[in-house]
N, CA and C of each residue as an Amber inpcrd file, in Angstrom:
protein
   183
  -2.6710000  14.1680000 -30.6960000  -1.9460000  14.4660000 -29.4750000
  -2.7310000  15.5140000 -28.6820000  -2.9520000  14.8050000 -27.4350000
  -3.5640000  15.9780000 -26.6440000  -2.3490000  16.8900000 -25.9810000
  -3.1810000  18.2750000 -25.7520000  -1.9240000  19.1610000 -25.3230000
  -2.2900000  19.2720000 -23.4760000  -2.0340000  18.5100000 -22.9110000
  -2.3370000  19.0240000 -21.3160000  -1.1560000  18.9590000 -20.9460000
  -1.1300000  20.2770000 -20.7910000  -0.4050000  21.2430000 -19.9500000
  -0.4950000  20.6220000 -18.3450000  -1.0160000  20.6960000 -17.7690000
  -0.9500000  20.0280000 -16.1870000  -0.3960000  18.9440000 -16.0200000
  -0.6030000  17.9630000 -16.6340000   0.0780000  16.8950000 -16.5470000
   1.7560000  16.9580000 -16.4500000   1.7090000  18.0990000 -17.9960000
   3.2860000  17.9290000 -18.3990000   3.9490000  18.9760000 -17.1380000
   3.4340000  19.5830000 -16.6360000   3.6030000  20.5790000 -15.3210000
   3.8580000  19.3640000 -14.3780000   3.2110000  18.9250000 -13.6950000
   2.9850000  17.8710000 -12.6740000   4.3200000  16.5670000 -13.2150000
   4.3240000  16.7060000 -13.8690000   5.5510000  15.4440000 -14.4840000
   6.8820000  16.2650000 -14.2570000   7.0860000  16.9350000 -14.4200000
   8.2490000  17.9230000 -14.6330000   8.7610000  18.1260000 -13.2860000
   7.2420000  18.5120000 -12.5660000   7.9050000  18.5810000 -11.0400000
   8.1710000  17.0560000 -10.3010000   7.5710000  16.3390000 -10.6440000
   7.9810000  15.1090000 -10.3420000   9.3000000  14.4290000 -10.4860000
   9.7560000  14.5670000 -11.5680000  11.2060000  14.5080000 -11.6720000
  12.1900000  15.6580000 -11.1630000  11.6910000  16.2290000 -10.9780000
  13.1210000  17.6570000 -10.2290000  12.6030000  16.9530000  -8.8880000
  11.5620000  16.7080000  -8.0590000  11.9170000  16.5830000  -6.9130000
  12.7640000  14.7250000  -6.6660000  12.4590000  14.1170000  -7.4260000
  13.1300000  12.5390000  -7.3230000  14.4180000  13.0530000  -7.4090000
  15.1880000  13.7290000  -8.5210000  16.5620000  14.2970000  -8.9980000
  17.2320000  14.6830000  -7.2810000  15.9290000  15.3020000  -6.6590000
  16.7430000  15.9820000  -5.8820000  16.8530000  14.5460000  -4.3910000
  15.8450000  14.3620000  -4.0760000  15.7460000  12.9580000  -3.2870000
  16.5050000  12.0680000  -3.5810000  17.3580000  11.9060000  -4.7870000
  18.3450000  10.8940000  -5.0450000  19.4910000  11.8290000  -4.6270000
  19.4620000  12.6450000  -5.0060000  20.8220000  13.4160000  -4.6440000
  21.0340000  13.5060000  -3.2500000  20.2770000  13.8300000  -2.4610000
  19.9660000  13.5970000  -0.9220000  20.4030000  12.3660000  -0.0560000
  19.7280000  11.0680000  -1.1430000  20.1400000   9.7960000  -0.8210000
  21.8680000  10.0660000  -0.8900000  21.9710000  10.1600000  -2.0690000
  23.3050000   9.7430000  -2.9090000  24.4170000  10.1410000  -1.4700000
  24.1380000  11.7010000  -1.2160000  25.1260000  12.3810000  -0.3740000
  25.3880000  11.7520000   0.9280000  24.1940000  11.6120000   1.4540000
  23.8680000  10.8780000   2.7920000  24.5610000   9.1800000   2.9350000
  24.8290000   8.3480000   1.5490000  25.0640000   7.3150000   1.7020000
  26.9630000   7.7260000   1.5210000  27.4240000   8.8320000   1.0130000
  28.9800000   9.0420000   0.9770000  28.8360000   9.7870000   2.2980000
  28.6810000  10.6550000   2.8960000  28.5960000  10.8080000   4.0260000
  29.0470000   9.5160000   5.4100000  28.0950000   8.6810000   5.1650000
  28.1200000   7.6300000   6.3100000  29.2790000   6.8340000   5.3330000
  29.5950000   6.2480000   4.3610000  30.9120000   5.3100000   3.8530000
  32.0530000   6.2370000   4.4950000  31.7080000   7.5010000   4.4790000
  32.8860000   8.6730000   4.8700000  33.5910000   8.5770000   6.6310000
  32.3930000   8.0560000   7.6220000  32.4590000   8.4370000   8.1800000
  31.9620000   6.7730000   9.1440000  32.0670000   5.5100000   8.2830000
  31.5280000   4.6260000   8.7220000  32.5670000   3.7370000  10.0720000
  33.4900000   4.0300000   9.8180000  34.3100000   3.3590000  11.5350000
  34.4560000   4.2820000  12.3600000  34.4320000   5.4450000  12.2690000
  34.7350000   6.3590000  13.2240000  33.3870000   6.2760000  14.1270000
  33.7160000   6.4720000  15.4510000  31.9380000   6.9370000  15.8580000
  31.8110000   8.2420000  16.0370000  32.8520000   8.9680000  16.5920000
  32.6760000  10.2350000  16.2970000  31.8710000  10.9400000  15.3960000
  32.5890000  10.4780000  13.9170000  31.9120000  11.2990000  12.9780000
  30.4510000  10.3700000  12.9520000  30.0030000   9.3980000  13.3750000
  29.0010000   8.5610000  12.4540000  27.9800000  10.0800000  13.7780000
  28.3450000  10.3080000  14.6630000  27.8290000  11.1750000  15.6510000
  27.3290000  12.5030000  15.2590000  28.4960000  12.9860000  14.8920000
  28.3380000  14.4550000  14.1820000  26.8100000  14.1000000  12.8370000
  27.3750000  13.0290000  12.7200000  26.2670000  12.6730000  10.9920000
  24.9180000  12.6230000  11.4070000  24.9620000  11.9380000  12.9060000
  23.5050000  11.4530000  13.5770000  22.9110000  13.3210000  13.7040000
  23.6150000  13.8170000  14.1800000  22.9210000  15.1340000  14.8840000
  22.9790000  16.0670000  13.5500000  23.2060000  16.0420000  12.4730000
  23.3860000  16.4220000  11.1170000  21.7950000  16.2000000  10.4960000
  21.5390000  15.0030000  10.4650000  20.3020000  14.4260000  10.5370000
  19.4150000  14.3310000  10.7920000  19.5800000  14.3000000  12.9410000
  18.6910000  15.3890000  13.2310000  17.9300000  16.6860000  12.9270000
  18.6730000  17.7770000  12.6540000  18.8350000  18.9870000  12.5680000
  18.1000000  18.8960000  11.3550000  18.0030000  18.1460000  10.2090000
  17.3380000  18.4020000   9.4320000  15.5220000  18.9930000   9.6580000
  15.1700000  19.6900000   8.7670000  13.5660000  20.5060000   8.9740000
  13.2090000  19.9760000   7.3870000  11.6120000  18.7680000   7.7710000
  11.0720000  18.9660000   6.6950000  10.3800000  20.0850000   5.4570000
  11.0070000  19.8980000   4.4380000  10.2560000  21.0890000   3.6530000
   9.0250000  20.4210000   2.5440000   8.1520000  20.3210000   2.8810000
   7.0310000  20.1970000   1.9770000   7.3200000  20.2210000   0.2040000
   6.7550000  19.5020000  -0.4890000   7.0660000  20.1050000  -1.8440000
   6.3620000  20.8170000  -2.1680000   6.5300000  21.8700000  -3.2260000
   6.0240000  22.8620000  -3.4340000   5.4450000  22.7400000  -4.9620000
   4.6360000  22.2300000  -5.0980000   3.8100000  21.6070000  -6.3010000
   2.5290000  22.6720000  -6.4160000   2.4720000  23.6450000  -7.6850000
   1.7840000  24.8470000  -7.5120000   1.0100000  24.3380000  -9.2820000
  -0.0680000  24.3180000  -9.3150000  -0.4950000  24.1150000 -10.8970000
  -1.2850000  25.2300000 -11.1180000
């Protein structure tokens, strides 16, 4: 068994950021079922969305 450390680093962060990108999905798809006949809210959701600011991942080895 090789011991690399980087890899198992780099894997680790790989799954916390998917964990979190599904969770993102997950919310965003109850969100809009939440809010899917109204247009109002599908509105508020659009500019919700908007407003979002990409954050880079932060992958440090």
């Amino acid at each position: 068994q090789i011991n690399d450390f980087r890899t198992m680093q780099f894997l680790d962060w790989f799954i916390q950021e998917q964990g979190e990108e599904e969770k993102n999905a997950d919310d965003n798809i109850k969100k809009y079922d939440l809010f899917a006949g109204d247009s109002k809210g599908l509105y508020l959701l659009n500019n919700e969305m908007k407003a979002r600011v990409y954050e880079a991942p932060s992958l440090v080895l």
